[in-house]
Amino acid sequence: MKNSKALPALAIGAIGVVFGDIGTSPLYALKEIFSGHHPIPPTPDNILGLLSMVFWAIMVLVSIKYVAIIMRADNRGEGGSLALLALITSRKNPAWLSWFLTMLGIFAAALFYGDSMITPAISVLSAVEGLEIIAPNLKDFVIPVTVIVLTGLFMIQKRGTGLVGMFFGPVMIVWFTVLAGLGINQILIHPEVLVALNPYYAFQFIYEYPKLAFFALSAVVLAVTGGEALYTDMGHFGRSPIRLAWFGFVMPALVLNYFGQGALLLHNPQAIRNPFYMLAPEWALIPMVALSTVATVIASQAVISGAFSVARQAVQMGMLPRMGIIHTSGKEEGQIYVPFTNWTLYLAVVALVIGFKSSSNLAAAYGVAVTGTMLIDTILIAFVMRLLWHWHWLFVVLVAGSLLVIDVAFFAANALKIPEGGWFPLVVGVVSFTVLTTWLRGRKLVNEETASGSMPLQSFIEFTNDVHRVSGTSVFMTSSPDGVPSALLHNLKHNQILHERVVLMTIKTADKPFVKVSKQVETQDLGKNFSRVIVTYGFMQNPDVPRALKLCEAHGMTFDMMSTTFYLARETVVRATKSSFTPWRAHIFRLMSKNATSATDFFKLPANRVVELGTQIAI
């Protein structure tokens, strides 16, 4: 539990990390509603109606759905689609239900990658577009400046974000304070805009202009993008600090700014070309562009860090092959750098900026990924309500059903934008989903094939009575806690000797984010100097075999690394004559296997103490 005395400090930290995405939405949300791909005339009735829709979208989808309901479903303090999936599948469910929920959770994670590509592109680009307001002849510099800013952002990732992160909270506090101040200034001049707090104006607009209202939903959702980040980043700060920061500071600042923009538009419809920047006095435009750029960089940093975290979770949960994960802080477990993810995101983000050319064009691609993720989160939380919280099914239908209707409406409206750019996050989602499920399926087939050809362990141990044994310890890494590892069989076959002590080590991933150090290691004496060691990590932890061997001392086992040899099986995967794996998926799986980070690096094994033995597996 978070210390109550630390609550204010944690809330300030949350303001800097958690709310960057939703906090920079005022840069483009109302602008897109009234002058985007489906522009709505900025008449007073339309402005009040749509402003009311924005306000109640924030209240229902963020305040009620995520902050009040979904944040209750934490997996040992962690949030996010994969954490929610692990929470549900930890129960014994029917096979069909587990499969269905797993596919949903994986697709939500896949959509997140599309979102994490678009967020830095649209956020930074919308901030730099303020140059056009300062001087129209600066328009040609918008894209180059955006690319330079993004390049710098992705280049500093390998150095870690700890030092920069110290400034995130104070900068974002300034940002939200400025948002609120600019909004209040216009509201005081035109206080009649506050009538839009009444949901009557939203319902009246929907009733009188149902077609316009439906099209508007695809832009209204831009005001709630980043709402899911409140749940995803819950593990970093805890539920209470995020709730305190949201209700006490962030939400009021956002609402004040949106209503300030609405007040401006009521009396100056021409301001629609960029209502955010035109809230500010002319002398403040240059400082506002600078502050907006810094705020959007911070928002992008939070999304990039989230992508690193999801990549690590996917590796630990067996959905991606081993990949290089670098810790950038000796103190903070969550500060990591994943080179492959970082540079893949960078190339995609730069391609988006150059290809779409404006924040308005990118907005067409943005909503699909967000509404898709929100829709899946609602389905998953409905199962949590029923299976884990044991709510009455009528109450589940009432609460989750109401949220589902809203999510479906938003998703359907955004589906209209698929030809205009909405195809991008869907393509990224489908490709990511295919990669994740192909690796999951391939590893299952490999494990089944390995288990089917494995010799019973006790029979093998009895067979070794007459085998010559040499001094030292051998550690055989094996993914299965049953049977004889193929590396052990190959070593005995070729060398016809065994070490004095033989240890079979299996690394497992629990369905929770963290496993206490005291609970990570289990040992079993198999007789005749054979032992089994099972090391269990949470899906937010990285394996470290030498450190795990030190933990074995508490179980009466000591290891001298200079007399310990680690044996690994290097698998070569080939397609079986009769295989349930389609050729193209088998090819993807083999390609991923070849490019996986070596087990030596991933498990932090001493390279000069490792022996790899090849084995061929047909699946």
Coordinates of C-alpha atoms in Angstrom, one line a residue:
M1 CA 0.0 0.0 0.0
K2 CA 1.2 3.5 -0.7
N3 CA 1.9 5.6 2.4
S4 CA -0.8 8.2 2.9
K5 CA 1.9 10.8 3.7
A6 CA 3.4 10.2 0.2
L7 CA 0.0 10.7 -1.4
P8 CA 0.5 14.3 -2.5
A9 CA 4.0 13.6 -3.9
L10 CA 2.7 10.5 -5.8
A11 CA -0.2 12.6 -7.1
I12 CA 2.3 15.2 -8.5
G13 CA 4.3 12.4 -10.1
A14 CA 1.1 11.0 -11.6
I15 CA 0.3 14.4 -13.1
G16 CA 3.7 14.3 -14.9
V17 CA 3.4 10.8 -16.3
V18 CA -0.2 9.5 -16.4
F19 CA -2.1 12.5 -17.8
G20 CA 0.2 13.6 -20.6
D21 CA -1.9 12.1 -23.4
I22 CA -5.4 13.2 -22.3
G23 CA -3.8 16.5 -21.1
T24 CA -2.7 17.5 -24.5
S25 CA -6.0 16.7 -26.2
P26 CA -7.2 20.3 -26.0
L27 CA -4.6 21.1 -28.6
Y28 CA -6.7 19.5 -31.3
A29 CA -10.0 18.0 -30.1
L30 CA -12.4 21.0 -30.6
K31 CA -10.5 22.1 -33.7
E32 CA -11.1 18.7 -35.2
I33 CA -14.8 18.7 -34.3
F34 CA -15.6 21.9 -36.1
S35 CA -13.0 22.0 -38.9
G36 CA -11.9 18.4 -39.4
H37 CA -12.8 15.7 -41.9
H38 CA -16.5 16.0 -41.0
P39 CA -16.7 19.7 -40.0
I40 CA -19.8 20.9 -38.1
P41 CA -20.9 24.5 -38.5
P42 CA -19.9 26.5 -35.4
T43 CA -23.4 27.9 -34.7
P44 CA -24.2 28.7 -31.0
D45 CA -26.5 25.6 -30.7
N46 CA -23.9 23.3 -32.2
I47 CA -21.1 24.7 -30.0
L48 CA -23.2 24.2 -26.8
G49 CA -24.4 20.8 -27.9
L50 CA -21.0 19.5 -28.8
L51 CA -19.3 21.1 -25.8
S52 CA -21.8 19.2 -23.6
M53 CA -21.0 16.0 -25.5
V54 CA -17.3 16.5 -24.8
F55 CA -17.9 17.2 -21.1
W56 CA -20.1 14.1 -20.6
A57 CA -17.8 11.9 -22.6
I58 CA -15.0 12.9 -20.2
M59 CA -17.3 12.2 -17.2
V60 CA -18.7 8.9 -18.3
L61 CA -15.8 7.3 -20.2
V62 CA -12.9 8.6 -18.0
S63 CA -14.3 9.5 -14.5
I64 CA -16.9 6.8 -14.2
K65 CA -15.6 4.0 -16.4
Y66 CA -11.9 4.0 -15.8
V67 CA -11.3 6.0 -12.6
A68 CA -14.3 4.8 -10.6
I69 CA -14.9 1.2 -12.0
I70 CA -12.0 -0.3 -14.0
M71 CA -9.3 1.0 -11.6
R72 CA -10.8 -1.3 -9.0
A73 CA -9.7 -4.3 -11.0
D74 CA -5.9 -4.2 -10.3
N75 CA -3.7 -7.2 -10.6
R76 CA -1.5 -6.8 -7.4
G77 CA -1.5 -3.1 -8.1
E78 CA -0.8 -3.3 -11.8
G79 CA -3.3 -2.2 -14.6
G80 CA -3.6 -2.5 -18.3
S81 CA -5.2 -5.0 -20.7
L82 CA -2.6 -7.7 -20.2
A83 CA -2.7 -7.4 -16.4
L84 CA -6.5 -7.5 -16.6
L85 CA -6.3 -10.6 -18.8
A86 CA -3.9 -12.3 -16.4
L87 CA -6.3 -11.5 -13.5
I88 CA -9.3 -13.1 -15.3
T89 CA -7.4 -16.2 -16.7
S90 CA -6.0 -16.9 -13.2
R91 CA -9.4 -18.5 -12.5
K92 CA -10.4 -21.9 -13.8
N93 CA -12.7 -20.9 -16.7
P94 CA -14.1 -23.1 -19.5
A95 CA -11.6 -23.6 -22.3
W96 CA -13.6 -21.7 -24.8
L97 CA -14.0 -18.7 -22.5
S98 CA -10.3 -18.6 -21.6
W99 CA -9.4 -18.7 -25.4
F100 CA -11.9 -15.9 -26.1
L101 CA -10.7 -13.7 -23.3
T102 CA -7.0 -14.3 -24.2
M103 CA -7.6 -13.3 -27.8
L104 CA -9.4 -10.2 -26.7
G105 CA -6.6 -9.2 -24.3
I106 CA -4.0 -9.9 -27.0
F107 CA -5.8 -7.8 -29.5
A108 CA -6.1 -4.9 -27.0
A109 CA -2.4 -5.0 -26.5
A110 CA -1.9 -5.1 -30.3
L111 CA -4.1 -2.0 -30.7
F112 CA -2.0 -0.3 -28.1
Y113 CA 1.0 -0.4 -30.4
G114 CA -1.0 1.5 -33.1
D115 CA -2.0 4.0 -30.5
S116 CA 1.6 4.4 -29.2
M117 CA 2.7 5.2 -32.8
I118 CA 0.0 7.9 -33.4
T119 CA 0.1 9.6 -30.0
P120 CA 3.7 11.1 -30.4
A121 CA 3.0 12.0 -34.0
I122 CA -0.3 13.9 -33.5
S123 CA 0.7 15.4 -30.1
V124 CA 4.0 17.0 -31.1
L125 CA 2.7 17.9 -34.6
S126 CA -0.3 19.7 -33.2
A127 CA 1.9 21.7 -30.8
V128 CA 4.4 22.7 -33.5
E129 CA 1.5 23.8 -35.8
G130 CA 1.3 26.8 -33.5
L131 CA 4.1 28.2 -35.6
E132 CA 1.5 28.8 -38.3
I133 CA -0.5 31.0 -35.9
I134 CA 2.6 33.0 -35.0
A135 CA 3.5 33.6 -38.7
P136 CA 1.8 31.8 -41.6
N137 CA 5.1 31.8 -43.6
L138 CA 6.5 29.3 -41.0
K139 CA 4.1 26.6 -42.2
D140 CA 6.9 24.9 -44.2
F141 CA 8.9 24.5 -41.0
V142 CA 6.2 22.5 -39.1
I143 CA 7.1 19.0 -40.4
P144 CA 10.9 19.4 -40.2
V145 CA 10.7 20.8 -36.6
T146 CA 8.4 18.0 -35.6
V147 CA 10.7 15.4 -37.0
I148 CA 13.7 17.0 -35.2
V149 CA 11.9 17.0 -31.9
L150 CA 10.7 13.4 -32.2
T151 CA 14.2 12.3 -33.3
G152 CA 15.7 13.8 -30.1
L153 CA 13.0 12.2 -28.0
F154 CA 13.6 8.7 -29.3
M155 CA 17.4 9.1 -29.1
I156 CA 17.4 9.9 -25.4
Q157 CA 15.5 6.8 -24.5
K158 CA 18.6 4.7 -24.2
R159 CA 19.9 7.1 -21.5
G160 CA 16.9 6.6 -19.4
T161 CA 14.2 9.0 -18.4
G162 CA 14.9 9.2 -14.6
L163 CA 16.6 12.6 -14.7
V164 CA 14.1 14.1 -17.3
G165 CA 11.3 12.5 -15.3
M166 CA 12.0 14.7 -12.3
F167 CA 10.8 17.7 -14.3
F168 CA 7.7 16.0 -15.7
G169 CA 5.5 16.7 -12.7
P170 CA 6.3 20.5 -12.3
V171 CA 6.1 21.1 -16.1
M172 CA 2.7 19.4 -16.4
I173 CA 1.5 21.3 -13.3
V174 CA 2.4 24.5 -15.2
W175 CA 0.7 23.1 -18.3
F176 CA -2.6 22.3 -16.6
T177 CA -2.5 25.6 -14.7
V178 CA -2.1 27.5 -18.0
L179 CA -5.0 25.4 -19.5
A180 CA -7.2 26.4 -16.6
G181 CA -6.2 30.0 -16.7
L182 CA -6.8 30.5 -20.4
G183 CA -10.2 28.8 -20.1
I184 CA -11.2 30.9 -17.0
N185 CA -10.3 34.1 -18.8
Q186 CA -12.7 33.4 -21.7
I187 CA -15.4 32.0 -19.4
L188 CA -15.5 35.2 -17.3
I189 CA -16.0 37.2 -20.4
H190 CA -18.8 34.9 -21.8
P191 CA -20.1 32.9 -18.8
E192 CA -23.2 31.8 -20.7
V193 CA -21.1 28.9 -22.1
L194 CA -21.4 27.1 -18.7
V195 CA -25.0 26.1 -19.6
A196 CA -23.4 23.3 -21.7
L197 CA -22.6 21.5 -18.4
N198 CA -26.3 20.5 -18.6
P199 CA -26.6 17.2 -20.5
Y200 CA -29.8 18.5 -22.0
Y201 CA -27.8 20.4 -24.6
A202 CA -26.0 17.2 -25.6
F203 CA -29.3 15.2 -25.9
Q204 CA -31.0 18.0 -27.7
F205 CA -28.2 18.1 -30.3
I206 CA -28.3 14.3 -30.8
Y207 CA -32.1 14.4 -31.1
E208 CA -32.2 17.3 -33.6
Y209 CA -29.1 16.3 -35.7
P210 CA -28.6 12.6 -35.2
K211 CA -26.5 12.2 -38.3
L212 CA -24.2 15.2 -37.4
A213 CA -24.0 13.9 -33.8
F214 CA -22.9 10.4 -35.1
F215 CA -20.2 12.0 -37.3
A216 CA -19.1 14.2 -34.3
L217 CA -18.5 11.2 -32.1
S218 CA -15.4 10.4 -34.1
A219 CA -13.9 13.7 -33.1
V220 CA -15.4 14.0 -29.6
V221 CA -13.5 10.8 -28.7
L222 CA -10.2 12.8 -29.1
A223 CA -11.1 14.5 -25.8
V224 CA -10.8 11.2 -24.0
T225 CA -7.8 9.7 -25.7
G226 CA -5.4 8.8 -22.9
G227 CA -8.2 7.9 -20.5
E228 CA -7.1 4.2 -20.7
A229 CA -3.6 5.3 -19.6
L230 CA -4.9 6.1 -16.2
Y231 CA -5.5 2.4 -15.8
T232 CA -2.4 1.2 -17.6
D233 CA -0.1 3.3 -15.5
M234 CA -1.8 2.5 -12.2
G235 CA 1.1 0.3 -11.1
H236 CA 3.5 3.2 -11.1
F237 CA 1.6 5.4 -8.6
G238 CA -1.3 3.6 -7.2
R239 CA -5.1 4.1 -7.5
S240 CA -5.5 6.8 -4.9
P241 CA -2.9 9.3 -6.2
I242 CA -4.3 9.0 -9.7
R243 CA -7.8 9.6 -8.5
L244 CA -6.7 12.5 -6.4
A245 CA -4.8 14.1 -9.3
W246 CA -7.7 13.5 -11.7
F247 CA -10.6 14.8 -9.7
G248 CA -8.6 17.5 -7.8
F249 CA -6.6 19.1 -10.6
V250 CA -6.5 17.6 -14.1
M251 CA -10.2 17.1 -14.9
P252 CA -11.1 20.7 -13.7
A253 CA -8.3 22.2 -15.8
L254 CA -9.3 20.3 -18.9
V255 CA -13.0 21.1 -18.6
L256 CA -12.2 24.8 -18.0
N257 CA -10.0 24.9 -21.1
Y258 CA -12.6 23.2 -23.3
F259 CA -15.3 25.6 -22.1
G260 CA -13.0 28.5 -22.6
Q261 CA -12.5 27.4 -26.2
G262 CA -16.3 27.1 -26.5
A263 CA -16.8 30.6 -25.1
L264 CA -14.3 31.9 -27.7
L265 CA -16.1 30.2 -30.5
L266 CA -19.5 31.5 -29.5
H267 CA -18.3 35.0 -30.1
N268 CA -15.6 34.5 -32.7
P269 CA -16.4 31.5 -34.9
Q270 CA -13.3 32.4 -37.1
A271 CA -11.1 31.2 -34.2
I272 CA -12.0 27.6 -35.3
R273 CA -8.8 27.5 -37.3
N274 CA -7.0 26.9 -34.0
P275 CA -9.1 27.7 -31.0
F276 CA -6.5 26.5 -28.5
Y277 CA -3.8 28.9 -29.5
M278 CA -6.2 31.7 -30.1
L279 CA -7.3 31.6 -26.5
A280 CA -3.9 33.0 -25.6
P281 CA -3.0 36.7 -26.1
E282 CA -0.8 37.5 -29.0
W283 CA 2.3 38.2 -26.8
A284 CA 2.0 34.7 -25.3
L285 CA 1.9 32.7 -28.5
I286 CA 5.6 31.9 -28.7
P287 CA 5.8 30.8 -25.0
M288 CA 2.6 28.8 -25.6
V289 CA 4.1 26.9 -28.6
A290 CA 7.2 26.2 -26.5
L291 CA 5.2 25.0 -23.5
S292 CA 2.9 22.9 -25.7
T293 CA 5.9 21.2 -27.4
V294 CA 7.4 20.3 -24.1
A295 CA 4.0 19.0 -22.8
T296 CA 3.5 16.9 -25.9
V297 CA 7.0 15.5 -25.6
I298 CA 6.2 14.5 -22.0
A299 CA 2.9 12.9 -23.2
S300 CA 4.8 11.0 -25.9
Q301 CA 7.4 9.9 -23.4
A302 CA 4.7 8.3 -21.2
V303 CA 3.3 6.4 -24.2
I304 CA 6.8 5.2 -25.3
S305 CA 7.5 4.0 -21.7
G306 CA 4.2 2.2 -21.8
A307 CA 5.1 0.5 -25.1
F308 CA 8.4 -0.7 -23.4
S309 CA 6.4 -2.1 -20.5
V310 CA 3.8 -3.9 -22.7
A311 CA 6.7 -5.4 -24.7
R312 CA 8.3 -6.8 -21.5
Q313 CA 4.9 -8.2 -20.3
A314 CA 4.4 -9.8 -23.7
V315 CA 7.9 -11.5 -23.6
Q316 CA 7.3 -12.7 -20.0
M317 CA 3.9 -14.0 -20.8
G318 CA 5.2 -16.0 -23.8
M319 CA 3.6 -13.8 -26.5
L320 CA 6.9 -12.5 -28.0
P321 CA 10.4 -14.0 -28.3
R322 CA 13.2 -13.0 -26.0
M323 CA 14.4 -9.5 -26.8
G324 CA 16.9 -7.1 -25.3
I325 CA 15.6 -5.3 -22.3
I326 CA 17.9 -2.7 -20.7
H327 CA 17.4 -1.3 -17.2
T328 CA 18.2 2.4 -17.2
S329 CA 17.9 2.8 -13.5
G330 CA 19.5 0.8 -10.7
K331 CA 16.7 1.9 -8.3
E332 CA 13.5 1.9 -10.3
E333 CA 12.4 -1.5 -11.7
G334 CA 10.0 0.1 -14.2
Q335 CA 12.5 2.2 -16.0
I336 CA 13.5 0.1 -18.9
Y337 CA 14.6 0.5 -22.5
V338 CA 13.7 -1.9 -25.3
P339 CA 15.8 -1.0 -28.4
F340 CA 13.8 -3.0 -30.9
T341 CA 10.5 -1.4 -29.7
N342 CA 12.0 2.1 -29.5
W343 CA 13.4 2.2 -33.1
T344 CA 10.3 0.4 -34.6
L345 CA 8.1 3.1 -33.0
Y346 CA 10.5 5.9 -34.2
L347 CA 10.3 4.8 -37.8
A348 CA 6.5 4.5 -37.7
V349 CA 6.1 7.9 -36.0
V350 CA 8.3 9.7 -38.5
A351 CA 6.5 8.0 -41.4
L352 CA 3.2 9.1 -39.9
V353 CA 4.2 12.7 -39.6
I354 CA 5.6 12.8 -43.2
G355 CA 2.8 10.8 -44.7
F356 CA -0.2 12.5 -43.0
K357 CA 1.3 16.0 -42.9
S358 CA -1.1 17.5 -40.4
S359 CA -2.7 16.8 -37.0
S360 CA -6.1 16.9 -38.6
N361 CA -5.2 14.1 -41.0
L362 CA -3.7 12.1 -38.1
A363 CA -6.9 12.6 -36.1
A364 CA -8.7 10.5 -38.6
A365 CA -6.3 7.6 -37.7
Y366 CA -6.4 8.2 -34.0
G367 CA -9.8 7.3 -32.7
V368 CA -10.0 3.7 -34.1
A369 CA -7.3 2.3 -31.9
V370 CA -8.5 4.2 -28.8
T371 CA -12.2 3.2 -29.2
G372 CA -11.2 -0.4 -30.0
T373 CA -9.2 -0.6 -26.8
M374 CA -11.9 1.0 -24.7
L375 CA -14.5 -1.5 -26.2
I376 CA -12.3 -4.5 -25.3
D377 CA -11.7 -3.1 -21.8
T378 CA -15.5 -2.9 -21.2
I379 CA -15.9 -6.5 -22.3
L380 CA -13.1 -7.7 -20.0
I381 CA -14.3 -5.7 -17.0
A382 CA -17.8 -7.2 -17.5
F383 CA -16.3 -10.6 -16.9
V384 CA -14.4 -9.3 -13.8
M385 CA -17.7 -7.9 -12.4
R386 CA -19.3 -11.3 -12.7
L387 CA -16.5 -13.8 -12.1
L388 CA -14.3 -12.0 -9.6
W389 CA -16.5 -9.4 -7.9
H390 CA -19.6 -11.6 -8.1
W391 CA -22.0 -8.8 -9.0
H392 CA -25.5 -9.9 -9.8
W393 CA -25.9 -10.5 -13.5
L394 CA -28.6 -7.9 -13.8
F395 CA -26.3 -5.2 -12.3
V396 CA -23.5 -6.3 -14.7
V397 CA -25.9 -6.0 -17.6
L398 CA -27.0 -2.6 -16.5
V399 CA -23.5 -1.1 -15.8
A400 CA -21.4 -2.9 -18.4
G401 CA -24.2 -2.9 -21.0
S402 CA -24.6 0.9 -20.7
L403 CA -20.9 1.4 -21.2
L404 CA -20.8 -1.1 -24.0
V405 CA -23.5 0.8 -25.9
I406 CA -21.5 4.0 -25.6
D407 CA -18.3 2.3 -26.7
V408 CA -19.9 0.7 -29.7
A409 CA -21.3 4.1 -30.8
F410 CA -17.9 5.7 -30.6
F411 CA -16.2 2.8 -32.4
A412 CA -18.8 2.7 -35.1
A413 CA -18.4 6.5 -35.7
N414 CA -14.6 6.1 -35.9
A415 CA -15.0 3.2 -38.3
L416 CA -16.2 5.7 -40.8
K417 CA -12.7 7.2 -40.7
I418 CA -11.0 3.9 -41.8
P419 CA -10.6 5.0 -45.5
E420 CA -9.2 8.4 -44.3
G421 CA -6.4 7.0 -42.1
G422 CA -8.2 4.8 -39.6
W423 CA -6.8 1.8 -41.5
F424 CA -3.4 2.5 -40.1
P425 CA -3.9 1.5 -36.4
L426 CA -6.1 -1.5 -37.6
V427 CA -3.2 -2.7 -39.9
V428 CA -0.8 -2.3 -37.0
G429 CA -3.2 -4.1 -34.7
V430 CA -3.8 -7.0 -37.0
V431 CA 0.0 -7.4 -37.7
S432 CA 0.8 -7.2 -34.0
F433 CA -2.0 -9.6 -33.2
T434 CA -0.8 -12.1 -35.8
V435 CA 2.8 -11.9 -34.5
L436 CA 1.7 -12.3 -30.8
T437 CA -0.6 -15.2 -31.5
T438 CA 1.8 -16.9 -33.9
W439 CA 4.5 -16.9 -31.3
L440 CA 2.1 -18.1 -28.6
R441 CA 0.9 -20.9 -30.8
G442 CA 4.4 -21.8 -32.0
R443 CA 5.8 -22.1 -28.5
K444 CA 2.9 -24.3 -27.5
L445 CA 3.6 -26.7 -30.4
V446 CA 7.3 -26.7 -29.6
N447 CA 6.6 -27.5 -25.9
E448 CA 4.2 -30.3 -26.9
E449 CA 6.7 -31.8 -29.3
T450 CA 9.5 -31.6 -26.8
A451 CA 7.3 -33.2 -24.1
S452 CA 6.2 -36.0 -26.4
G453 CA 9.8 -37.0 -27.2
S454 CA 11.1 -36.5 -23.6
M455 CA 12.3 -39.4 -21.5
P456 CA 10.8 -39.9 -18.0
L457 CA 13.2 -38.2 -15.6
Q458 CA 13.3 -41.0 -12.9
S459 CA 14.1 -43.6 -15.6
F460 CA 16.9 -41.4 -16.8
I461 CA 18.3 -41.0 -13.4
E462 CA 18.4 -44.7 -12.8
F463 CA 20.1 -45.2 -16.1
T464 CA 23.0 -43.0 -15.1
N465 CA 24.3 -45.4 -12.4
D466 CA 27.3 -46.4 -14.5
V467 CA 27.9 -43.0 -16.2
H468 CA 31.3 -41.4 -15.4
R469 CA 30.9 -38.1 -13.5
V470 CA 33.4 -35.3 -13.3
S471 CA 33.8 -32.5 -10.8
G472 CA 31.7 -29.4 -10.9
T473 CA 28.1 -28.4 -11.5
S474 CA 26.0 -28.4 -14.7
V475 CA 22.8 -26.4 -14.9
F476 CA 20.5 -27.4 -17.8
M477 CA 18.0 -24.7 -18.7
T478 CA 14.6 -26.2 -19.7
S479 CA 11.2 -24.7 -20.4
S480 CA 9.4 -27.8 -19.1
P481 CA 9.5 -28.8 -15.4
D482 CA 8.8 -32.4 -16.5
G483 CA 11.0 -34.9 -18.4
V484 CA 14.6 -34.8 -19.4
P485 CA 15.9 -31.7 -21.2
S486 CA 17.1 -32.4 -24.7
A487 CA 20.4 -30.6 -23.9
L488 CA 21.1 -33.2 -21.1
L489 CA 20.3 -36.1 -23.5
H490 CA 22.6 -34.7 -26.2
N491 CA 25.4 -33.9 -23.8
L492 CA 25.3 -37.5 -22.4
K493 CA 25.1 -39.0 -25.9
H494 CA 28.1 -37.1 -27.3
N495 CA 30.3 -36.7 -24.2
Q496 CA 29.3 -39.8 -22.3
I497 CA 29.9 -38.1 -18.9
L498 CA 27.9 -36.1 -16.4
H499 CA 29.0 -33.5 -13.8
E500 CA 29.1 -34.4 -10.2
R501 CA 26.0 -32.3 -9.6
V502 CA 23.2 -31.8 -12.2
V503 CA 20.6 -29.1 -11.8
L504 CA 17.5 -28.8 -14.0
M505 CA 16.3 -25.2 -14.0
T506 CA 13.0 -23.9 -15.3
I507 CA 12.0 -20.2 -15.5
K508 CA 8.3 -19.6 -15.0
T509 CA 6.1 -16.5 -15.3
A510 CA 3.3 -16.0 -12.8
D511 CA 0.0 -14.5 -13.5
K512 CA 0.8 -11.5 -11.4
P513 CA 3.2 -8.5 -11.9
F514 CA 5.7 -9.2 -9.2
V515 CA 6.8 -12.2 -7.1
K516 CA 8.5 -11.6 -3.8
V517 CA 12.2 -12.6 -3.7
S518 CA 11.5 -15.1 -0.9
K519 CA 8.9 -16.8 -3.1
Q520 CA 10.9 -16.9 -6.4
V521 CA 12.9 -20.1 -5.9
E522 CA 11.7 -23.7 -5.3
T523 CA 14.1 -26.6 -5.1
Q524 CA 13.6 -30.4 -5.2
D525 CA 16.2 -33.1 -4.5
L526 CA 15.7 -35.8 -7.2
G527 CA 18.3 -38.2 -5.8
K528 CA 21.8 -39.2 -7.1
N529 CA 23.0 -35.5 -7.1
F530 CA 20.2 -34.5 -9.4
S531 CA 18.2 -31.4 -8.4
R532 CA 15.4 -29.4 -9.9
V533 CA 15.1 -25.6 -9.4
I534 CA 12.0 -23.7 -10.5
V535 CA 12.4 -19.9 -10.5
T536 CA 9.2 -17.9 -10.8
Y537 CA 9.0 -14.2 -11.8
G538 CA 6.1 -11.8 -12.2
F539 CA 5.3 -10.6 -15.7
M540 CA 6.8 -7.2 -14.8
Q541 CA 10.2 -8.7 -13.7
N542 CA 13.2 -9.7 -15.7
P543 CA 14.9 -13.1 -15.3
D544 CA 18.4 -13.2 -13.7
V545 CA 19.8 -16.7 -13.3
P546 CA 23.0 -15.9 -11.4
R547 CA 20.9 -13.9 -8.9
A548 CA 18.4 -16.8 -8.6
L549 CA 21.3 -19.3 -7.9
K550 CA 22.3 -17.1 -5.0
L551 CA 18.7 -17.3 -3.6
C552 CA 19.2 -21.1 -3.6
E553 CA 21.5 -20.7 -0.6
A554 CA 18.4 -20.4 1.6
H555 CA 17.5 -23.9 0.4
G556 CA 20.9 -25.4 1.2
M557 CA 22.3 -25.2 -2.3
T558 CA 25.5 -23.2 -3.1
F559 CA 27.0 -22.5 -6.4
D560 CA 30.6 -21.6 -7.4
M561 CA 30.2 -19.8 -10.7
M562 CA 33.8 -20.8 -11.8
S563 CA 32.9 -24.5 -11.5
T564 CA 29.3 -24.2 -12.9
T565 CA 28.5 -24.8 -16.6
F566 CA 25.2 -23.8 -18.1
Y567 CA 23.8 -25.9 -20.9
L568 CA 21.3 -24.5 -23.4
A569 CA 19.4 -26.2 -26.2
R570 CA 19.6 -24.1 -29.4
E571 CA 16.3 -25.1 -31.2
T572 CA 16.1 -25.3 -35.0
V573 CA 12.4 -25.3 -35.9
V574 CA 11.3 -27.1 -39.1
R575 CA 7.8 -27.7 -40.3
A576 CA 6.5 -31.3 -39.8
T577 CA 5.0 -33.2 -42.8
K578 CA 1.6 -33.1 -41.2
S579 CA 1.3 -29.9 -39.3
S580 CA -1.6 -27.8 -37.9
F581 CA 0.7 -24.8 -38.4
T582 CA 0.0 -23.1 -41.7
P583 CA 3.2 -22.5 -43.9
W584 CA 3.2 -18.7 -43.6
R585 CA 2.8 -18.8 -39.9
A586 CA 5.5 -21.4 -39.5
H587 CA 7.8 -19.1 -41.6
I588 CA 7.0 -16.1 -39.3
F589 CA 7.7 -18.3 -36.2
R590 CA 11.0 -19.5 -37.6
L591 CA 12.0 -16.0 -38.4
M592 CA 11.2 -14.8 -34.9
S593 CA 13.0 -17.7 -33.4
K594 CA 16.2 -16.9 -35.4
N595 CA 16.1 -13.2 -34.3
A596 CA 15.3 -13.8 -30.7
T597 CA 17.9 -12.4 -28.2
S598 CA 20.2 -15.2 -27.1
A599 CA 19.2 -17.0 -23.9
T600 CA 22.7 -16.2 -22.6
D601 CA 22.0 -12.5 -22.7
F602 CA 18.3 -12.7 -21.7
F603 CA 18.9 -14.8 -18.6
K604 CA 22.1 -12.9 -17.7
L605 CA 24.3 -16.0 -17.9
P606 CA 28.1 -15.6 -17.8
A607 CA 29.0 -16.1 -21.5
N608 CA 32.2 -18.0 -20.7
R609 CA 30.3 -20.6 -18.7
V610 CA 27.7 -21.5 -21.4
V611 CA 27.5 -24.5 -23.7
E612 CA 24.9 -24.6 -26.4
L613 CA 23.7 -27.9 -28.0
G614 CA 21.7 -27.9 -31.2
T615 CA 18.4 -29.7 -31.4
Q616 CA 15.9 -29.9 -34.3
I617 CA 12.1 -29.7 -33.6
A618 CA 9.4 -30.4 -36.2
I619 CA 6.1 -28.7 -35.6

